[in-house]
Amino acid sequence: MHLLMPLNFRDTAIAFQSHSDASLNRSYLLFRTLASPFLVKVGTFLTLWALAWKLPIKGLIRATVFRQFCGGETVADCKPVAQHHWKLGVASILDYSVEGQTDQAAYEHSVEMTLETLALAAKEDSVPLGVFKVTGIADTDMLEKVSQGIELNSSEAIAWERTQARVDRICHYAHSVGVPVMIDAEETWIQEAIDRLAYQAMQRYNREDVIVFNTIQCYRTERLAALHAAMLAAEQGGYGLGIKFVRGAYMEKERSRAQSKGYPSPIQPSKAATDVEFNACVKAMILALGRPEDSKTLALIIGSHNEDSAELAANLLLEQGWSASEAPIWFAQLFGMSDHISFVMAHHGYRVAKYLPFGPIEKVMPYLFRRAEENTSVKGQTGRELALILEERQRRKRLNN
Ligand SMILES: Cc1cc2nc3c(=O)[nH]c(=O)nc-3n(C[C@H](O)[C@H](O)[C@H](O)COP(=O)(O)OP(=O)(O)OC[C@H]3O[C@@H](n4cnc5c(N)ncnc54)[C@H](O)[C@@H]3O)c2cc1C
């Protein structure tokens, strides 16, 4: 068994080693602004208004939220950012974060962008994985009908065929260049279709290695059962299983839809229940992975900013005889957030990768608004980010005196 080493997430010198003083100050000012729900509300309104009127506001967005949470507008912009992090042991996952598209040309463009990220990953050690969202390449209403088993009309049937072909094109390419690719999870009412696409692709491309990863959202009920079903299907089907575990990003939307349509909420009753499900799923998957000598075709990704979950997974791996760097597991966070988890875990030798979103500024705004919104709670993530940044600023000041 490898020695259990406590992870000191409060070691701010390591956590913020990728930041110059100037970038640390910028992050501090931004998180302080985001901590105010009033400023976020007004800022969101003014930004939407200015963009709609084509006012010259892009420079301001670029210098603030875009710079904090995105790698750039193109794959080429992201490359130096990825290389900078990689020097400190943290990899990047380029994520074309354009959402809410509704036409075929835009879907095809998203496929092309995803292929471009995979092509970069094939050449660059700093980019070990790819990712895409099915709603970036397919019509949401059609996905909902497929998920609910509603018969498709002829144009929807063509759209579904095209979606399957697009997913296959991405996964086939990922397989041919040997770069694993994750499929993000989305709202429950379209997730059945996404799961179907993901497991079909796993059957095809996870024969020797894990290339395709599906995502399980543990804020949903019955996820441990869903994981056991996926493990059984993979074993019986003779293919490898890749799962990214997250808690889930659409809680309010899920709850209010369930309430307005009068069906039981698919979301866990409390945060504590979500945490229990998350940790139970991670534990079940790591136990299924077994010891290094078992040579299982299983791999997992912990997509989380939760310190306890990261520590739990790390300890379980070591207990099973894995070394930090050899275990088939990635710890993933979002660019611009939770550097204290990313850089401390990388410092201890774990495989760590950050989602590095990119895309034209006006098109990644929905992603940026979500980041701004989730960072408004001073009690939660922002409080912690701010406190750590402040601590590091003071540490650097002490050093310079
Ligand atoms: C690398 C990465 C990839 C991601 N990919 C996806 C994806 O594909 N699909 C997706 O949906 N999300 C995705 N997310 C977002 C993720 O689902 C979470 O929203 C986010 O990471 C916060 O959860 P946490 O584990 O980091 O932290 P925590 O702060 O410990 O947990 C917050 C989360 O707990 C849950 N929660 C909070 N309050 C309650 C409550 N009252 N009852 C029940 N549950 C509650 C919610 O899911 C909330 O987001 C991803 C996140 C990362 C870092």
Coordinates of C-alpha atoms and ligand atoms in Angstrom, one line a residue:
M1 CA 0.0 0.0 0.0
H2 CA 1.3 3.5 -0.8
L3 CA 1.7 5.8 2.1
L4 CA -1.3 8.0 2.8
M5 CA -0.2 11.6 2.6
P6 CA -2.6 14.3 3.8
L7 CA -3.3 16.8 1.1
N8 CA -2.8 20.3 2.5
F9 CA -5.3 22.3 0.4
R10 CA -4.4 25.4 2.5
D11 CA -0.9 25.5 1.1
T12 CA -1.5 28.7 -0.9
A13 CA 2.1 28.9 -2.2
I14 CA 1.5 25.8 -4.2
A15 CA -2.2 26.5 -4.9
F16 CA -1.4 29.8 -6.6
Q17 CA 2.0 29.1 -8.1
S18 CA 0.6 29.6 -11.6
H19 CA -0.4 33.2 -10.8
S20 CA 1.8 36.3 -11.0
D21 CA 1.0 39.0 -8.4
A22 CA -1.0 40.9 -11.1
S23 CA -3.1 37.9 -12.0
L24 CA -3.7 37.1 -8.3
N25 CA -4.9 40.7 -7.7
R26 CA -7.2 40.5 -10.8
S27 CA -8.7 37.3 -9.5
Y28 CA -9.2 38.8 -6.1
L29 CA -11.0 41.9 -7.4
L30 CA -13.2 39.7 -9.7
F31 CA -14.2 37.2 -6.9
R32 CA -14.9 40.1 -4.6
T33 CA -17.2 41.6 -7.2
L34 CA -18.9 38.3 -7.9
A35 CA -19.5 37.9 -4.1
S36 CA -22.2 40.6 -4.4
P37 CA -25.5 39.2 -5.7
F38 CA -26.6 42.8 -6.5
L39 CA -23.5 43.5 -8.7
V40 CA -23.8 40.2 -10.5
K41 CA -27.5 40.9 -11.2
V42 CA -26.9 44.4 -12.4
G43 CA -23.8 43.4 -14.3
T44 CA -25.6 40.5 -16.1
F45 CA -28.4 42.8 -17.1
L46 CA -26.1 45.6 -18.4
T47 CA -23.9 43.1 -20.2
L48 CA -26.9 41.5 -22.0
W49 CA -28.2 44.9 -22.9
A50 CA -24.8 46.2 -24.1
L51 CA -24.3 43.1 -26.3
A52 CA -27.8 43.3 -27.7
W53 CA -27.1 47.0 -28.7
K54 CA -23.6 46.1 -30.0
L55 CA -21.9 48.5 -27.6
P56 CA -18.1 48.2 -27.3
I57 CA -18.1 46.1 -24.2
K58 CA -16.1 43.0 -25.3
G59 CA -12.8 44.6 -24.1
L60 CA -14.1 44.8 -20.6
I61 CA -15.5 41.3 -20.6
R62 CA -12.2 40.0 -22.1
A63 CA -10.2 41.6 -19.3
T64 CA -12.4 40.4 -16.5
V65 CA -14.7 37.3 -16.4
F66 CA -13.5 35.9 -19.8
R67 CA -9.9 36.0 -18.8
Q68 CA -10.7 34.4 -15.4
F69 CA -12.8 31.5 -16.7
C70 CA -11.8 31.0 -20.4
G71 CA -8.7 30.0 -22.2
G72 CA -9.4 32.3 -25.2
E73 CA -11.5 32.4 -28.3
T74 CA -9.8 29.7 -30.3
V75 CA -7.9 26.5 -29.8
A76 CA -4.7 28.3 -30.7
D77 CA -5.4 30.9 -27.9
C78 CA -5.7 28.1 -25.4
K79 CA -2.4 26.4 -26.2
P80 CA -0.1 28.7 -24.3
V81 CA -2.5 28.7 -21.3
A82 CA -2.4 24.9 -21.3
Q83 CA 1.3 24.8 -21.6
H84 CA 1.8 27.3 -18.7
H85 CA -0.3 25.0 -16.4
W86 CA 1.3 21.9 -17.7
K87 CA 4.8 23.2 -16.5
L88 CA 3.3 22.9 -13.0
G89 CA 1.8 19.5 -13.6
V90 CA -1.8 20.5 -14.3
A91 CA -3.3 19.4 -17.7
S92 CA -6.1 21.0 -19.7
I93 CA -9.3 19.8 -21.3
L94 CA -10.3 22.2 -24.1
D95 CA -14.1 22.7 -24.0
Y96 CA -15.8 24.5 -26.8
S97 CA -18.3 26.2 -24.6
V98 CA -20.8 27.6 -27.1
E99 CA -24.4 26.8 -26.0
G100 CA -27.9 27.2 -27.1
Q101 CA -27.4 26.7 -30.8
T102 CA -30.3 25.6 -33.0
D103 CA -29.2 25.1 -36.6
Q104 CA -27.4 22.3 -38.4
A105 CA -24.5 24.5 -39.5
A106 CA -23.7 25.4 -35.9
Y107 CA -23.9 21.7 -34.8
E108 CA -21.5 20.8 -37.6
H109 CA -19.2 23.7 -36.5
S110 CA -19.2 22.4 -32.9
V111 CA -18.2 18.9 -34.2
E112 CA -15.3 20.5 -36.1
M113 CA -14.2 22.5 -33.0
T114 CA -14.3 19.3 -30.9
L115 CA -12.2 17.4 -33.5
E116 CA -9.7 20.3 -33.5
T117 CA -9.3 20.0 -29.7
L118 CA -8.8 16.2 -30.1
A119 CA -6.2 16.8 -32.8
L120 CA -4.3 19.2 -30.4
A121 CA -4.6 16.6 -27.6
A122 CA -3.0 14.0 -29.9
K123 CA 0.1 16.2 -30.2
E124 CA 0.3 17.9 -26.8
D125 CA 1.0 16.2 -23.5
S126 CA -0.7 19.3 -21.8
V127 CA -4.1 18.2 -23.3
P128 CA -4.8 14.6 -22.4
L129 CA -8.6 14.4 -22.8
G130 CA -11.4 15.9 -24.9
V131 CA -15.0 16.8 -24.0
F132 CA -18.3 17.7 -25.7
K133 CA -21.9 18.4 -24.9
V134 CA -24.6 16.6 -27.0
T135 CA -26.7 19.7 -26.9
G136 CA -23.9 21.5 -28.8
I137 CA -24.4 19.1 -31.7
A138 CA -28.1 18.2 -31.6
D139 CA -31.6 19.6 -31.2
T140 CA -32.8 19.6 -27.6
D141 CA -36.5 18.9 -28.4
M142 CA -35.6 15.9 -30.5
L143 CA -33.3 14.6 -27.6
E144 CA -36.3 15.0 -25.2
K145 CA -38.5 12.9 -27.5
V146 CA -35.9 10.2 -27.9
S147 CA -35.4 10.2 -24.1
Q148 CA -39.1 9.8 -23.4
G149 CA -39.7 7.1 -26.1
I150 CA -42.0 9.4 -28.1
E151 CA -42.2 8.5 -31.8
L152 CA -40.2 10.9 -34.0
N153 CA -41.6 12.4 -37.2
S154 CA -39.5 12.0 -40.3
S155 CA -37.4 15.2 -39.9
E156 CA -36.7 14.4 -36.2
A157 CA -35.7 10.9 -37.2
I158 CA -33.2 12.4 -39.7
A159 CA -32.0 14.7 -36.9
W160 CA -31.5 11.7 -34.5
E161 CA -29.6 9.8 -37.2
R162 CA -27.4 12.8 -37.8
T163 CA -26.8 13.2 -34.0
Q164 CA -25.7 9.5 -33.8
A165 CA -23.4 10.0 -36.8
R166 CA -21.9 13.2 -35.2
V167 CA -21.2 11.4 -31.9
D168 CA -19.7 8.5 -33.8
R169 CA -17.5 10.8 -35.8
I170 CA -16.1 12.4 -32.7
C171 CA -15.6 9.1 -30.8
H172 CA -14.2 7.4 -33.9
Y173 CA -11.6 10.1 -34.3
A174 CA -10.8 10.1 -30.5
H175 CA -10.2 6.3 -30.8
S176 CA -8.1 6.7 -33.9
V177 CA -5.8 9.2 -32.2
G178 CA -5.9 7.5 -28.8
V179 CA -7.4 10.5 -26.9
P180 CA -10.1 9.8 -24.3
V181 CA -13.2 11.9 -24.7
M182 CA -15.9 12.7 -22.1
I183 CA -19.6 13.3 -22.9
D184 CA -21.1 15.9 -20.4
A185 CA -24.3 15.1 -18.6
E186 CA -27.2 17.6 -19.0
E187 CA -30.9 17.9 -17.9
T188 CA -32.7 14.7 -16.9
W189 CA -35.4 15.0 -19.6
I190 CA -32.7 14.6 -22.3
Q191 CA -30.2 12.5 -20.4
E192 CA -31.7 9.1 -21.5
A193 CA -30.8 9.9 -25.1
I194 CA -27.3 11.1 -24.1
D195 CA -26.7 7.9 -22.0
R196 CA -27.8 5.8 -25.0
L197 CA -25.3 7.6 -27.3
A198 CA -22.5 7.4 -24.7
Y199 CA -22.9 3.6 -24.0
Q200 CA -23.2 2.8 -27.7
A201 CA -20.0 4.6 -28.3
M202 CA -18.3 2.8 -25.4
Q203 CA -19.4 -0.5 -26.9
R204 CA -17.7 0.4 -30.1
Y205 CA -14.6 2.2 -28.9
N206 CA -13.7 1.0 -25.4
R207 CA -12.6 -2.5 -26.4
E208 CA -8.9 -2.2 -25.5
D209 CA -8.8 1.0 -23.6
V210 CA -11.2 3.5 -22.1
I211 CA -11.7 6.1 -24.8
V212 CA -15.3 7.2 -24.2
F213 CA -16.5 8.5 -20.8
N214 CA -20.1 9.1 -19.8
T215 CA -21.1 11.4 -16.9
I216 CA -23.1 10.5 -13.8
Q217 CA -24.7 13.3 -11.9
C218 CA -24.9 12.3 -8.2
Y219 CA -27.5 15.0 -7.3
R220 CA -29.9 12.7 -9.0
T221 CA -31.5 9.9 -7.0
E222 CA -30.7 6.2 -7.8
R223 CA -27.3 7.0 -9.2
L224 CA -25.5 4.1 -7.4
A225 CA -28.0 1.7 -9.0
A226 CA -27.4 3.4 -12.4
L227 CA -23.7 2.9 -11.9
H228 CA -24.1 -0.8 -11.0
A229 CA -26.2 -1.3 -14.1
A230 CA -23.6 0.4 -16.3
M231 CA -20.8 -1.7 -14.7
L232 CA -22.8 -4.9 -15.3
A233 CA -23.6 -3.9 -18.9
A234 CA -20.0 -3.2 -19.6
E235 CA -18.9 -6.5 -18.1
Q236 CA -21.5 -8.5 -20.1
G237 CA -20.8 -6.5 -23.3
G238 CA -17.0 -7.0 -23.0
Y239 CA -16.2 -3.3 -23.1
G240 CA -14.4 -0.9 -20.8
L241 CA -16.3 1.6 -18.7
G242 CA -15.3 5.2 -18.4
I243 CA -17.3 7.4 -16.0
K244 CA -17.0 11.1 -15.0
F245 CA -18.7 11.7 -11.6
V246 CA -20.1 15.1 -10.9
R247 CA -22.7 16.4 -8.5
G248 CA -24.8 18.2 -11.2
A249 CA -25.3 21.7 -12.5
Y250 CA -29.1 22.1 -13.1
M251 CA -30.6 21.6 -9.7
E252 CA -32.9 24.6 -9.6
K253 CA -34.2 24.0 -13.2
E254 CA -34.8 20.3 -12.4
R255 CA -36.7 21.0 -9.2
S256 CA -38.9 23.8 -10.6
R257 CA -39.7 21.7 -13.8
A258 CA -40.7 18.7 -11.7
Q259 CA -42.9 20.9 -9.5
S260 CA -44.6 22.7 -12.4
K261 CA -45.2 19.5 -14.3
G262 CA -46.2 17.6 -11.1
Y263 CA -43.7 14.7 -11.1
P264 CA -41.4 13.7 -8.2
S265 CA -38.2 15.7 -8.2
P266 CA -35.3 13.6 -9.7
I267 CA -32.9 15.5 -7.4
Q268 CA -31.7 14.2 -4.0
P269 CA -33.6 15.8 -1.0
S270 CA -30.5 17.6 0.4
K271 CA -26.9 18.5 -0.2
A272 CA -25.9 15.9 2.4
A273 CA -27.8 13.2 0.4
T274 CA -26.0 14.3 -2.8
D275 CA -22.6 14.0 -1.0
V276 CA -23.4 10.5 0.3
E277 CA -24.4 9.4 -3.3
F278 CA -21.3 11.0 -4.8
N279 CA -19.0 9.3 -2.4
A280 CA -20.8 6.0 -2.6
C281 CA -20.5 6.0 -6.4
V282 CA -16.8 7.0 -6.4
K283 CA -16.1 4.3 -3.8
A284 CA -18.0 1.6 -5.8
M285 CA -16.1 2.5 -9.0
I286 CA -12.7 2.5 -7.3
L287 CA -13.5 -0.9 -5.6
A288 CA -14.5 -2.2 -9.0
L289 CA -11.3 -0.9 -10.5
G290 CA -9.5 -3.2 -8.0
R291 CA -5.7 -3.3 -7.6
P292 CA -3.2 -2.5 -10.3
E293 CA -2.5 -6.2 -11.1
D294 CA -6.2 -6.7 -11.8
S295 CA -5.8 -4.8 -15.1
K296 CA -9.4 -3.8 -15.4
T297 CA -10.6 -1.7 -18.4
L298 CA -12.1 0.9 -16.1
A299 CA -11.3 4.6 -15.7
L300 CA -12.9 7.5 -13.8
I301 CA -12.9 11.2 -13.6
I302 CA -13.8 13.1 -10.5
G303 CA -15.3 16.4 -11.8
S304 CA -15.5 18.3 -8.5
H305 CA -14.4 21.3 -6.5
N306 CA -15.2 19.4 -3.2
E307 CA -12.1 18.8 -1.1
D308 CA -13.5 15.9 0.8
S309 CA -14.5 14.0 -2.3
A310 CA -11.1 14.5 -3.9
E311 CA -9.4 13.3 -0.7
L312 CA -11.7 10.3 -0.3
A313 CA -10.9 9.2 -3.9
A314 CA -7.2 9.7 -3.5
N315 CA -7.1 7.7 -0.2
L316 CA -9.1 4.9 -1.7
L317 CA -6.8 4.6 -4.6
L318 CA -3.7 4.5 -2.4
E319 CA -5.4 1.8 -0.2
Q320 CA -5.9 -0.3 -3.3
G321 CA -2.2 -0.2 -4.0
W322 CA -2.2 2.4 -6.8
S323 CA 0.4 5.2 -6.9
A324 CA -1.0 8.7 -7.4
S325 CA 0.3 9.0 -11.0
E326 CA -0.5 5.5 -12.2
A327 CA -4.1 5.2 -11.2
P328 CA -6.5 5.5 -14.1
I329 CA -8.3 8.5 -12.6
W330 CA -8.3 12.2 -13.3
F331 CA -9.2 14.9 -10.9
A332 CA -10.9 17.6 -12.8
Q333 CA -11.8 21.2 -12.0
L334 CA -12.8 24.3 -14.0
F335 CA -10.3 26.8 -15.2
G336 CA -10.3 29.9 -13.0
M337 CA -11.7 28.0 -10.0
S338 CA -10.4 25.8 -7.2
D339 CA -6.7 26.1 -8.0
H340 CA -6.0 25.0 -4.4
I341 CA -7.3 21.5 -5.3
S342 CA -5.8 21.3 -8.8
F343 CA -2.3 22.5 -8.0
V344 CA -2.0 20.8 -4.6
M345 CA -3.1 17.4 -6.0
A346 CA -0.8 17.8 -9.0
H347 CA 2.0 18.6 -6.5
H348 CA 1.3 15.2 -4.9
G349 CA 1.6 13.5 -8.2
Y350 CA -2.1 12.9 -9.0
R351 CA -3.4 13.3 -12.6
V352 CA -5.2 16.7 -12.6
A353 CA -6.9 18.4 -15.5
K354 CA -8.9 21.6 -15.7
Y355 CA -11.7 22.3 -18.2
L356 CA -10.4 25.1 -20.3
P357 CA -13.5 26.7 -22.0
F358 CA -13.1 28.6 -25.2
G359 CA -15.2 30.2 -28.0
P360 CA -16.1 33.7 -29.3
I361 CA -16.8 36.0 -26.4
E362 CA -20.5 36.7 -27.2
K363 CA -21.2 33.0 -27.6
V364 CA -19.6 31.8 -24.3
M365 CA -21.7 34.4 -22.3
P366 CA -24.2 31.8 -21.0
Y367 CA -21.2 29.8 -19.6
L368 CA -19.8 33.0 -18.0
F369 CA -23.1 34.0 -16.5
R370 CA -23.4 30.5 -14.9
R371 CA -19.9 30.9 -13.4
A372 CA -20.8 34.4 -12.1
E373 CA -24.0 33.1 -10.6
E374 CA -22.5 30.1 -8.9
N375 CA -19.8 32.3 -7.4
T376 CA -22.2 34.8 -5.8
S377 CA -22.5 32.9 -2.6
V378 CA -20.0 34.2 -0.1
K379 CA -20.7 31.2 2.1
G380 CA -19.7 28.7 -0.5
Q381 CA -17.1 28.5 -3.2
T382 CA -16.4 32.2 -3.5
G383 CA -15.9 32.7 0.2
R384 CA -13.2 30.0 0.1
E385 CA -11.6 31.3 -3.1
L386 CA -11.5 34.8 -1.7
A387 CA -10.1 33.7 1.6
L388 CA -7.3 31.6 0.0
I389 CA -6.4 34.4 -2.5
L390 CA -6.2 36.9 0.4
E391 CA -4.0 34.6 2.4
E392 CA -1.6 34.1 -0.5
R393 CA -1.5 37.9 -1.2
Q394 CA -0.6 38.4 2.5
R395 CA 2.0 35.6 2.3
R396 CA 3.7 37.2 -0.7
K397 CA 3.6 40.6 1.0
R398 CA 5.3 39.2 4.1
L399 CA 8.0 37.6 1.9
N400 CA 8.7 40.9 0.2
N401 CA 9.0 42.8 3.4
Ligands
LIG1 C1 -14.5 19.2 -14.4 C2 -16.0 19.4 -14.2 C3 -16.9 18.8 -15.1 C4 -18.3 19.0 -14.9 N1 -19.1 18.4 -15.8 C5 -20.5 18.5 -15.6 C6 -21.4 17.8 -16.4 O1 -21.0 17.1 -17.3 N2 -22.7 17.9 -16.1 C7 -23.2 18.6 -15.0 O2 -24.4 18.7 -14.7 N3 -22.3 19.3 -14.2 C8 -21.0 19.2 -14.5 N4 -20.1 19.9 -13.6 C9 -20.6 20.8 -12.5 C10 -20.9 20.0 -11.3 O3 -22.0 19.2 -11.5 C11 -21.2 20.8 -10.1 O4 -22.3 21.7 -10.4 C12 -20.1 21.7 -9.5 O5 -18.9 21.1 -9.7 C13 -20.3 21.9 -8.0 O6 -20.2 20.6 -7.3 P1 -18.9 20.2 -6.5 O7 -18.8 18.8 -6.4 O8 -17.8 20.9 -7.2 O9 -19.0 21.0 -5.1 P2 -20.0 21.1 -3.9 O10 -19.9 22.6 -3.6 O11 -19.6 20.1 -2.8 O12 -21.4 20.8 -4.3 C14 -22.3 21.7 -4.9 C15 -23.3 20.8 -5.6 O13 -24.1 20.0 -4.7 C16 -25.4 19.8 -5.2 N5 -26.3 20.4 -4.2 C17 -26.2 21.7 -3.6 N6 -27.3 21.9 -2.8 C18 -28.0 20.8 -2.9 C19 -29.3 20.5 -2.3 N7 -29.9 21.3 -1.5 N8 -29.8 19.3 -2.6 C20 -29.2 18.4 -3.4 N9 -28.0 18.6 -4.0 C21 -27.4 19.8 -3.8 C22 -25.5 20.5 -6.5 O14 -25.2 19.6 -7.5 C23 -24.4 21.6 -6.4 O15 -23.9 21.9 -7.7 C24 -18.7 19.7 -13.8 C25 -17.8 20.3 -12.9 C26 -16.5 20.1 -13.1 C27 -15.5 20.6 -12.1

